[in-house]
Amino acid sequence: MERVAIVGASMTRFGQRDAWVRELLAEAGAAALDDAGVDGDDLDHLYVSNMASGEFEGQTGVPNALAHDLAAQPAYTARIDQTSSSGGAGVYAAWQSVASGASDLTMLVGGEKMTHRTTSEATDVIASLTHPVEYKQGVTLPSFAGLTARLYLDEYDAPRESLGKVAVKNHKNGVDNPHAQFQKEVDLDTVLDSPVVADPLRLYDFCPITDGSAALVFCPESVAEEYAPDGNYAVISGIGGATDTHVVHERADPTTMGGVVDSSDIAYEMAGIGPDDVDVAELHDMFTILEFLQSEDLGFFEKGEGWKAVEEGVTDRDGELPINTSGGLKSKGHPLGASGVAQVYEIYQQVTGNAGPRQVEADTGLACNVGGFGNCVTTTVLEGSQ
Amino acid sequence: MSDNEHDDATGSDGEESGGDEPTFEAAEYADGTVTYPPHTVSPNGAERVGTVDLREHEARVITWTTSTATPPGVREPNTLAIVEFEMGDEYDGPPVRALGQIAEREDDSGKSFDVDIGDRVEPVYADELREPGAGIREPESQDWDGFRFRPVE
């Protein structure tokens, strides 16, 4: 099996954008091609990670639209939809295409256009992933977060403030990310005094609704230096995907995300590393509680101890294990299909030493992209070539 | 414990039921496990052999939240809980749980009952939990009645 390198990357500014989904995808796609020094018609495969362009905008068939806009014909195209983890699933598909030998050059572009919808409408589009017995009760993804946060705080005797500190940390990181939706710090009092959204969680415990796109270019490692003449690229050393129950209340332990455990086991084994070898991580902090759950289920911290790591500064940018140096979904924004791609974009920048003011010391980085409320997960491990 | 397999999710057996209330239907499988909602096979892959009416079981609140930002057609605020049913000493399968709304008080205030982790609750039927067609889901694709939970005195 070919080892797969990433030799080009881009992301658009995340936030409220005038551009529609086709334009967002083309903006990121063109920039990634430029970064890798290739043209659209050099691509064998072109994947688009997107959850709901039809539901949000009435635009379907986006991969073919993108291929035409980037003059990438006759590249094979496919849309990868795995709800909020569409980006991670797209990384998996792109990796597979090159590792299998089916493609010598693949581009993945993730994107979503959401902000033209009201919060209520956008929440409903996302909640449509739930089972009928959940949907009819009016459940939303934020309400799953509220249910789980209450249980976590109760079971592990964690203070409410520890969740707020995730938001404070990630907003602080986002200040140095020119692509982030929010480039401003928030203090703990602001987080804790913000309006209740899903008790005990408040507005600042949630990521915003966002437009944006991100892209990556993949090739076999054996030819990576053709596209990265300085020899500085990243390798996907491990990747794993897994699912948990569709119906959230059927999980044995509601504070454990089985898909995170299983996907990271696969990724670690492929990479030949363990959680202690990870230098930097991008986690799917769609809600602050998710950073605790993933940091534990990835094996960074013992079950019920993730909150202590945040309290002690372990996950700060200058801490022992920086988490969400990009600002995370919390500060950077969460354009559904783009988020998993943008997570890998950040790890790519970190392990190739191109993260600018956000740079930390990192040879090995991990991205964990979560769909639904842990329903489907992709974990990707990247290593720098130098 | 189990009844014969029913034809639809409301518990109707296809005959005139003489005004019987809808059942809170979970599935029972050949390996003895029970799930709500019903699936094609049990978590271990065993086939379905019958149904269990969860109206006959008390439950305890595992966790709860009050959602203030609700989607179209959903009451606001919407207090929800995950509850775990007491299935009896002979049941040794995985926990049987449901997610459901907390019922409104009967004092015309429109407010839901207060609940906390560990509280005992019972299911109460509601003929419409959410306005069909107000949200994105095709109204005919699922039913909209079901069960809320209220504290047991």
Short mmCIF file of C-alpha atoms in Angstrom, two decimals, chain A residues 55 120-121 123-125 127-140 143-144 146-148 150-151 154 196-200 247-254, chain B residues 35-39 62-72 74 78 80-82 95 97-101 117 129-130 134-137 142-148:
data_model
loop_
_atom_site.label_atom_id
_atom_site.label_comp_id
_atom_site.label_asym_id
_atom_site.label_seq_id
_atom_site.Cartn_x
_atom_site.Cartn_y
_atom_site.Cartn_z
CA GLU A 55 -30.97 21.27 1.88
CA SER A 120 -33.50 27.64 13.83
CA GLU A 121 -33.51 26.41 10.22
CA THR A 123 -30.24 23.64 13.52
CA ASP A 124 -33.11 21.68 11.97
CA VAL A 125 -31.09 20.75 8.86
CA ALA A 127 -30.92 17.65 13.46
CA SER A 128 -32.39 15.85 10.46
CA LEU A 129 -29.62 13.27 10.90
CA THR A 130 -31.40 11.94 14.00
CA HIS A 131 -33.63 8.87 14.27
CA PRO A 132 -37.40 9.53 13.94
CA VAL A 133 -37.97 8.82 17.64
CA GLU A 134 -35.36 11.47 18.47
CA TYR A 135 -36.43 13.98 15.82
CA LYS A 136 -40.08 14.03 16.87
CA GLN A 137 -39.08 14.96 20.43
CA GLY A 138 -37.44 18.12 19.02
CA VAL A 139 -33.92 17.06 19.84
CA THR A 140 -31.05 19.12 18.43
CA SER A 143 -29.46 19.48 23.30
CA PHE A 144 -27.42 16.25 23.06
CA GLY A 146 -26.50 19.71 27.19
CA LEU A 147 -27.65 16.21 28.18
CA THR A 148 -24.10 14.87 28.04
CA ARG A 150 -24.83 17.55 32.73
CA LEU A 151 -24.02 13.85 33.09
CA ASP A 154 -22.20 14.99 37.69
CA VAL A 196 -28.53 29.47 28.16
CA VAL A 197 -28.87 27.39 24.99
CA ALA A 198 -29.08 23.85 26.36
CA ASP A 199 -28.76 23.90 30.13
CA PRO A 200 -26.07 23.71 31.57
CA VAL A 247 -29.60 6.49 18.41
CA VAL A 248 -27.58 8.38 21.00
CA HIS A 249 -29.43 7.14 24.12
CA GLU A 250 -28.59 3.51 23.27
CA ARG A 251 -24.89 3.90 24.11
CA ALA A 252 -23.67 1.93 27.09
CA ASP A 253 -21.81 4.94 28.53
CA PRO A 254 -23.24 8.25 27.32
CA THR B 35 -34.13 -1.99 22.49
CA TYR B 36 -35.97 1.28 22.05
CA PRO B 37 -36.46 2.11 19.29
CA PRO B 38 -36.80 -1.27 17.56
CA HIS B 39 -34.05 -2.25 15.11
CA ILE B 62 -30.16 9.60 33.59
CA THR B 63 -29.69 13.22 32.54
CA TRP B 64 -31.73 16.18 31.31
CA THR B 65 -31.45 19.56 29.58
CA THR B 66 -33.66 22.50 28.75
CA SER B 67 -33.15 23.58 25.17
CA THR B 68 -34.00 27.22 24.54
CA ALA B 69 -33.08 27.34 20.84
CA THR B 70 -35.53 24.94 19.28
CA PRO B 71 -36.16 24.14 15.61
CA PRO B 72 -39.36 24.97 13.72
CA VAL B 74 -40.88 22.42 18.51
CA ASN B 78 -38.04 22.13 25.37
CA LEU B 80 -35.67 16.73 27.41
CA ALA B 81 -34.39 13.79 29.41
CA ILE B 82 -32.71 10.48 28.77
CA PRO B 95 -29.89 -0.79 29.49
CA ARG B 97 -33.45 3.87 27.56
CA ALA B 98 -35.42 6.53 25.75
CA LEU B 99 -35.02 10.19 24.99
CA GLY B 100 -38.17 12.16 25.61
CA GLN B 101 -39.73 15.47 26.47
CA ILE B 117 -30.81 12.98 37.77
CA LEU B 129 -44.87 15.98 20.16
CA ARG B 130 -43.85 18.37 17.40
CA ALA B 134 -42.88 22.68 10.20
CA GLY B 135 -39.37 21.28 10.09
CA ILE B 136 -37.33 19.83 7.25
CA ARG B 137 -38.53 16.22 7.59
CA GLN B 142 -42.65 9.18 10.35
CA ASP B 143 -45.20 9.45 13.15
CA TRP B 144 -45.35 12.45 15.45
CA ASP B 145 -47.14 11.12 18.50
CA GLY B 146 -45.34 9.43 21.37
CA PHE B 147 -44.47 9.62 25.02
CA ARG B 148 -43.32 12.31 27.38
#
